[in-house]
Short mmCIF file of N, CA and C in Angstrom, two decimals:
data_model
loop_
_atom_site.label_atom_id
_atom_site.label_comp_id
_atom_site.label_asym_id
_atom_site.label_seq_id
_atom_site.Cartn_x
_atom_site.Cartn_y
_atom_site.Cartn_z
N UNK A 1 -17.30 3.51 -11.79
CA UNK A 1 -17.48 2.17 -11.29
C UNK A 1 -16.79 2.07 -9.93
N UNK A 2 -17.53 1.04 -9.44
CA UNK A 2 -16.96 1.45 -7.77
C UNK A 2 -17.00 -0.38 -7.09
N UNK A 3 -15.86 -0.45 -6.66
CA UNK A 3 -15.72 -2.17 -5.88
C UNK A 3 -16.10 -2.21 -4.67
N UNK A 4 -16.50 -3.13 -4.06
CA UNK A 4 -17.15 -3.24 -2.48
C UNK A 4 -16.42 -4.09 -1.99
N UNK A 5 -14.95 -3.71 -1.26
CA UNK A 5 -14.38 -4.67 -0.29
C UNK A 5 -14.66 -5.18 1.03
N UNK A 6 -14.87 -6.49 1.37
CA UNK A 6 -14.84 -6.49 2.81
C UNK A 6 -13.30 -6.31 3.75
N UNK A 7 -13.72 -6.23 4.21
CA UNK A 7 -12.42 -6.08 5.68
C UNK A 7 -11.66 -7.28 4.97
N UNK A 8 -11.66 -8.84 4.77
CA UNK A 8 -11.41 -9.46 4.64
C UNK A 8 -10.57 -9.63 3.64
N UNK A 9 -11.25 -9.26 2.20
CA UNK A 9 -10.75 -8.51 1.24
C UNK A 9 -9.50 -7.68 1.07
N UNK A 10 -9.97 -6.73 2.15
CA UNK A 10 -8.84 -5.80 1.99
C UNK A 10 -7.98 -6.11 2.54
N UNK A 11 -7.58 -7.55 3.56
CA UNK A 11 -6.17 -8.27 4.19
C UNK A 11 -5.69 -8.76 3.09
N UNK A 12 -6.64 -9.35 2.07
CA UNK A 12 -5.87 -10.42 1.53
C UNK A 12 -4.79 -9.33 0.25
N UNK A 13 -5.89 -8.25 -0.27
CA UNK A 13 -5.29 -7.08 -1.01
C UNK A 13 -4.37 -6.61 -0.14
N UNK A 14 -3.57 -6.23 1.08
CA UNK A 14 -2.68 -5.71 1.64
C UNK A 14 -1.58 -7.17 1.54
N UNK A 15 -2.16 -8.11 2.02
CA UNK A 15 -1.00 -9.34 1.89
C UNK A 15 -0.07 -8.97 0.60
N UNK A 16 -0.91 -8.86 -0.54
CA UNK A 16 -0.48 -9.30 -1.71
C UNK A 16 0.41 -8.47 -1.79
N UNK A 17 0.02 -7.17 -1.58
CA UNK A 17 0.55 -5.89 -1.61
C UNK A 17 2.13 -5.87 -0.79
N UNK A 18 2.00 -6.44 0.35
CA UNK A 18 2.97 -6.66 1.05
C UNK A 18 4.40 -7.32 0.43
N UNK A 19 3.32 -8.19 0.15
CA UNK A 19 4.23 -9.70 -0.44
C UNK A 19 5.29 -9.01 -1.78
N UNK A 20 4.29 -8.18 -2.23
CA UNK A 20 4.89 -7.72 -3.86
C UNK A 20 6.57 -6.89 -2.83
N UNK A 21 6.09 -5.96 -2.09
CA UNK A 21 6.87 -5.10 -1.34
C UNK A 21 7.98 -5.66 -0.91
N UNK A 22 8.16 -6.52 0.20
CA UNK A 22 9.04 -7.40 0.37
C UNK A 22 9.82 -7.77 -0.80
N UNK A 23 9.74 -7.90 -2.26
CA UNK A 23 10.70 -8.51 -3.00
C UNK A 23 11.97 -7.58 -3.37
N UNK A 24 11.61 -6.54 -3.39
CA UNK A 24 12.11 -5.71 -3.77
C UNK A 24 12.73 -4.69 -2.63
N UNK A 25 12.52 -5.07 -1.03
CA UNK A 25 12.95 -4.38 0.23
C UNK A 25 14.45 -4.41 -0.23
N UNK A 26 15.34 -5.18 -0.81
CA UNK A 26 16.62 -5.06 -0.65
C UNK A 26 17.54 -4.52 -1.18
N UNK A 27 16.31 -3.69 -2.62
CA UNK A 27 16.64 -2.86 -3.34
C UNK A 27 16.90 -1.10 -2.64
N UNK A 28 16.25 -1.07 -1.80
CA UNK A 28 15.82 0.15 -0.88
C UNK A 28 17.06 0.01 0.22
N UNK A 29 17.39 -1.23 0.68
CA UNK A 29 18.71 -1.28 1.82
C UNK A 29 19.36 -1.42 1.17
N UNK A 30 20.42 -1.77 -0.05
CA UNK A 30 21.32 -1.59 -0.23
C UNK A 30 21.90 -0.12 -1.16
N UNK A 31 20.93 0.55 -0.80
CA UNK A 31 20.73 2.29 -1.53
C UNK A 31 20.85 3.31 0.05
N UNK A 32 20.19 2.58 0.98
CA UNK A 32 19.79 3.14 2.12
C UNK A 32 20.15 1.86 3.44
N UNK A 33 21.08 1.41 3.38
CA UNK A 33 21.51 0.47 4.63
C UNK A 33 20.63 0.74 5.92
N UNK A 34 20.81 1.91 6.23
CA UNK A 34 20.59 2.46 8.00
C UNK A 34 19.15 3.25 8.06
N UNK A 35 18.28 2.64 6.99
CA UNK A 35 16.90 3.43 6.85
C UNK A 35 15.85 2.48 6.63
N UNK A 36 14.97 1.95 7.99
CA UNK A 36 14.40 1.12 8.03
C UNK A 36 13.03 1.52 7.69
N UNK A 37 12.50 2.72 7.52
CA UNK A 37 11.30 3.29 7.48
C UNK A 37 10.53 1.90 6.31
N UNK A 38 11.06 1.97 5.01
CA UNK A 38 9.82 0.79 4.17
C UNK A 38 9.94 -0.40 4.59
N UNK A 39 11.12 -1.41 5.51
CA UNK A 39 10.69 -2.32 6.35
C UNK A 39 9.13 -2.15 7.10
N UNK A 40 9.92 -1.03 8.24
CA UNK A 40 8.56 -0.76 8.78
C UNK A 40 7.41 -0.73 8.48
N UNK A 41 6.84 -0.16 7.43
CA UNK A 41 5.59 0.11 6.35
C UNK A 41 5.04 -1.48 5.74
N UNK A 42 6.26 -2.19 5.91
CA UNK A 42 5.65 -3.45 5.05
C UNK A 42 5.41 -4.63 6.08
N UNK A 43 6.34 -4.28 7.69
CA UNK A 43 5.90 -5.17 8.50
C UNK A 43 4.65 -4.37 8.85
N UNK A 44 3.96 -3.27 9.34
CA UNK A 44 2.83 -2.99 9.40
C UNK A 44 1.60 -3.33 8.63
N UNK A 45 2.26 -3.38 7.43
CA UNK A 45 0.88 -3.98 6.30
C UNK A 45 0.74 -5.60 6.48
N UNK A 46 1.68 -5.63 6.84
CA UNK A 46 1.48 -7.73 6.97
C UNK A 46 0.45 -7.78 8.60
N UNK A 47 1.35 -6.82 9.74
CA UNK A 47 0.31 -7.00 10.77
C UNK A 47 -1.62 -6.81 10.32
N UNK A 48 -1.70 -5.94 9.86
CA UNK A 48 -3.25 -5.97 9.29
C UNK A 48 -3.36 -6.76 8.71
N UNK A 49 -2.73 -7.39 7.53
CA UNK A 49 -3.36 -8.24 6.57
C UNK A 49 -3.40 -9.72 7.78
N UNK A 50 -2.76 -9.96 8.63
CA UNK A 50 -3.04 -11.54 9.87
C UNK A 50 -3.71 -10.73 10.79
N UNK A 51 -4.52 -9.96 10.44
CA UNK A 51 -5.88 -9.89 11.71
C UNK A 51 -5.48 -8.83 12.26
N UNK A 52 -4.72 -7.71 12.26
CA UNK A 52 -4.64 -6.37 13.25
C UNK A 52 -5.69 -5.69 12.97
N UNK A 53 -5.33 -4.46 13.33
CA UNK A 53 -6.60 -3.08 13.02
C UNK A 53 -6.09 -1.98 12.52
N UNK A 54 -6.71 -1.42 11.61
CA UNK A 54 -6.49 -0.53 10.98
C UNK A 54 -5.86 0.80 11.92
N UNK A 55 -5.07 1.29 11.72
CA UNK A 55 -4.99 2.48 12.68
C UNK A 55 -3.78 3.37 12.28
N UNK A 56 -3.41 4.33 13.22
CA UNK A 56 -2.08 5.12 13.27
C UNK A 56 -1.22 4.73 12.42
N UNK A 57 -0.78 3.76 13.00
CA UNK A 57 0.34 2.98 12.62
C UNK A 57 0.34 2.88 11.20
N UNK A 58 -0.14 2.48 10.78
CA UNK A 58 -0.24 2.66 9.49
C UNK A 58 -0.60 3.49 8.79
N UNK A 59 -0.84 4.24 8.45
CA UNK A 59 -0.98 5.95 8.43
C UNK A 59 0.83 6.64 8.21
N UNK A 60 1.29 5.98 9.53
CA UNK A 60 2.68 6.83 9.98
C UNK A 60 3.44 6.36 9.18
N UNK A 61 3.62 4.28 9.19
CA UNK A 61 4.59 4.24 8.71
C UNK A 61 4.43 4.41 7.13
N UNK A 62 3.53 4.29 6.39
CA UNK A 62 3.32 4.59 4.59
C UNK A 62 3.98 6.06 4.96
N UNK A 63 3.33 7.13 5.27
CA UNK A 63 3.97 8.22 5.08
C UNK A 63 5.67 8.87 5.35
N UNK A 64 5.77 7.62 6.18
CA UNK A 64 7.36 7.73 6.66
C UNK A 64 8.23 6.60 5.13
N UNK A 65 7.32 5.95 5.26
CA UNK A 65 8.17 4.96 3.35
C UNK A 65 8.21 5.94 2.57
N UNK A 66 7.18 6.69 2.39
CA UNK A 66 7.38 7.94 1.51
C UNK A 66 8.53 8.91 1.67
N UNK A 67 8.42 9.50 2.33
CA UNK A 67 9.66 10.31 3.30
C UNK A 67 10.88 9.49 2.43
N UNK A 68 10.70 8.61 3.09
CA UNK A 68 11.96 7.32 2.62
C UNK A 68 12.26 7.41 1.12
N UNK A 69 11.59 6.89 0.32
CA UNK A 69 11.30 7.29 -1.08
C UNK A 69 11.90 8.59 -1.90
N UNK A 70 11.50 9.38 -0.62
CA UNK A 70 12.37 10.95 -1.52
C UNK A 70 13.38 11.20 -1.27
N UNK A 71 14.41 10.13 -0.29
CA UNK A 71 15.49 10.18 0.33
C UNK A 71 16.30 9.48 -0.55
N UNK A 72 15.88 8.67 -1.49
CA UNK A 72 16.69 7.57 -1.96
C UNK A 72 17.26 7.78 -3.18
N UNK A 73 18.62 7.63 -3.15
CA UNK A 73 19.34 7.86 -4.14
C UNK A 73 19.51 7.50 -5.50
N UNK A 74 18.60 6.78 -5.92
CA UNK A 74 18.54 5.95 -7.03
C UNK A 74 17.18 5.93 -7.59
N UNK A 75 16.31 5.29 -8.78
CA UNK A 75 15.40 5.19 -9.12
C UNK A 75 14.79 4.04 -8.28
N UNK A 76 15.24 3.01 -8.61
CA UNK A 76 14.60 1.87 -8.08
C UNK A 76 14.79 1.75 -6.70
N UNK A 77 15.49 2.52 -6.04
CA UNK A 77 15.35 2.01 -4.46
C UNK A 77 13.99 3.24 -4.12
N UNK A 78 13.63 4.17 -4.90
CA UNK A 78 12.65 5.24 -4.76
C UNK A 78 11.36 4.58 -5.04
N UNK A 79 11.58 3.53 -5.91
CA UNK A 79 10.33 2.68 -6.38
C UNK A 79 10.23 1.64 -5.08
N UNK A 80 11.13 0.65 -5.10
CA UNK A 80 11.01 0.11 -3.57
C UNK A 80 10.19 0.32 -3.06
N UNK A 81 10.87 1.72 -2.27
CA UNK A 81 10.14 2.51 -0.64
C UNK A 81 8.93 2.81 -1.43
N UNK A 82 8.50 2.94 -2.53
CA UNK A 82 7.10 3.11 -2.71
C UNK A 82 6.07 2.04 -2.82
N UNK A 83 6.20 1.15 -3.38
CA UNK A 83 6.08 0.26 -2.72
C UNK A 83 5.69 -0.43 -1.07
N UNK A 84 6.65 -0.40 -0.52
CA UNK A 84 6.72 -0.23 0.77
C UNK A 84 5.15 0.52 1.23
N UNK A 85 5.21 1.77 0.61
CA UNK A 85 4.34 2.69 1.54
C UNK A 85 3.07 2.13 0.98
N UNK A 86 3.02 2.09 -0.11
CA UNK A 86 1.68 1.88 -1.00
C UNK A 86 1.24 0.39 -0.19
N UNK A 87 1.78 -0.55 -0.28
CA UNK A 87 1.19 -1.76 0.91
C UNK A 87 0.88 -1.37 2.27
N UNK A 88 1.15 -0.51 3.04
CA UNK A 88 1.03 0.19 4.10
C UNK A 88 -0.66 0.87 4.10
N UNK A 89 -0.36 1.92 2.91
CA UNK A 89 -1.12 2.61 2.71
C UNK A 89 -2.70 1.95 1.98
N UNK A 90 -2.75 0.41 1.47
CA UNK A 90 -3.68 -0.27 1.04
C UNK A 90 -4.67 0.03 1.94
N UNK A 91 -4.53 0.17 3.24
CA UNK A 91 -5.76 -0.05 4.41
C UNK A 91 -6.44 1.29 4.36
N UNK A 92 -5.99 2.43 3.60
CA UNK A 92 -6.81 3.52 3.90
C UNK A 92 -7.80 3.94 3.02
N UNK A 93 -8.37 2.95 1.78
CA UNK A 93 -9.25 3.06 0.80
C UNK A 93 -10.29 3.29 1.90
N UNK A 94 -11.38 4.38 1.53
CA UNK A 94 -12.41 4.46 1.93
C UNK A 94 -13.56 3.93 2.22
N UNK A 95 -14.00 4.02 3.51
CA UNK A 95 -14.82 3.30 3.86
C UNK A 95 -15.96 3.54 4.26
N UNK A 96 -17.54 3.40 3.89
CA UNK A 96 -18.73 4.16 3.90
C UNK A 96 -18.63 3.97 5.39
N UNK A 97 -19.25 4.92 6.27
CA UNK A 97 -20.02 5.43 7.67
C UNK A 97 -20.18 3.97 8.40
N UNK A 98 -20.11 3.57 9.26
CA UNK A 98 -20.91 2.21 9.81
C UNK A 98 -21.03 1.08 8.68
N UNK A 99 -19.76 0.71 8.19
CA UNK A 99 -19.89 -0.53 7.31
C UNK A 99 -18.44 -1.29 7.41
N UNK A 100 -18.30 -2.72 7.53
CA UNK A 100 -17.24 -3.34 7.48
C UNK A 100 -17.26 -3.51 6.03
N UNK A 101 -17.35 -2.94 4.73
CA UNK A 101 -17.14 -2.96 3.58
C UNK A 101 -16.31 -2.32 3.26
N UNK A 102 -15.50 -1.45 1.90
CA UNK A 102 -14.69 -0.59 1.54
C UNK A 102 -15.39 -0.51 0.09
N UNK A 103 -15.58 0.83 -0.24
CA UNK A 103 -16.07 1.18 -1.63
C UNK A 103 -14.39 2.30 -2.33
N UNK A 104 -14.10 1.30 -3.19
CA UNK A 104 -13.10 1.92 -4.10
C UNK A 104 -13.32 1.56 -5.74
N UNK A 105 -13.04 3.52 -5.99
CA UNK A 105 -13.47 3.75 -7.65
C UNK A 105 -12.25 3.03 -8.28
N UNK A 106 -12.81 2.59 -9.22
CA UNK A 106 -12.21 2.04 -10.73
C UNK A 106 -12.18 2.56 -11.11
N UNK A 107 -10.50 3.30 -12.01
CA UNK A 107 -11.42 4.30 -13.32
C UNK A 107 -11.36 3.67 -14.46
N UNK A 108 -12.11 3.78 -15.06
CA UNK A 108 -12.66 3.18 -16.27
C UNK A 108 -11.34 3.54 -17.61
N UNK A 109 -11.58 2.55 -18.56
CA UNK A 109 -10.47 2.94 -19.36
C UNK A 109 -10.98 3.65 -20.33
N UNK A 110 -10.79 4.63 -21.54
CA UNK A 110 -11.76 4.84 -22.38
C UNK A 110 -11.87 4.02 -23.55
N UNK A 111 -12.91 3.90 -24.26
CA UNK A 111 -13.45 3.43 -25.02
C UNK A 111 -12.49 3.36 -26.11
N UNK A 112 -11.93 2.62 -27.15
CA UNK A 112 -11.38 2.55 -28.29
C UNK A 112 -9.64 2.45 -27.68
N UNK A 113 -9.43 2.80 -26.79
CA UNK A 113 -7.80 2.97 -26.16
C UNK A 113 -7.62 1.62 -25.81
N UNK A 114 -6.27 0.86 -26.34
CA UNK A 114 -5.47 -0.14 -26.06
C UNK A 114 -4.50 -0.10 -24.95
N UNK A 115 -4.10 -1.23 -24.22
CA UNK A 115 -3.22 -0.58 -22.97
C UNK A 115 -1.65 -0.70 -23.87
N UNK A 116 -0.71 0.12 -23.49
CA UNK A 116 0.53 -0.39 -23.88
C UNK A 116 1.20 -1.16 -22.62
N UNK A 117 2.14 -1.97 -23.43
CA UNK A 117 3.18 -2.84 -22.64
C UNK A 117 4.65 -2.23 -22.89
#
């Protein structure tokens, strides 16, 4: 199964994404004070989600939250910066040839399986 995002779509999915990111940024600085890399990653995902363009930048800084992530001394400041990157990294779902759409797979759950909590 496969979703068809527009551009539009995929701001409001990076906002959210952002937004989630941000709650938890202070978990990541007070593990990592002097390591701004998943700031970075999450002010980049907010610039796209208010109208920027997809590009470099975002690319660099998710992969630099990551970086960040394997730096971090703790569980949850590792979750943080992932975080961080993963809102960053929202903008790079694939996108068919000449289309302002985005096609991203669902995977399906299987049949008879309950989710746990």
């Amino acid at each position: 199964m496969s979703v068809v995002l527009s551009k539009q779509d995929l701001r409001e999915v990076t906002a959210f994404a952002a937004g989630c990111a941000e709650v938890v940024l202070a978990i990541f600085e007070a593990d990592q004070p002097d390591d701004s890399r998943p700031r970075d990653a999450v002010g980049a995902a907010w610039e796209f989600a208010r109208g920027g363009e997809r590009g470099k930048v975002l690319r660099d800084t998710a992969w630099a939250a990551l970086r960040a992530a394997k730096a971090a001394e703790t569980a949850a400041a590792c979750e943080a910066a992932m975080a961080a990157a993963s809102a960053a990294y929202c903008i790079r779902w694939p996108r068919p040839p000449r289309s302002n759409t985005f096609s991203v797979r669902v995977p399906e759950r299987p049949s008879g399986r309950t989710r746990r909590r």
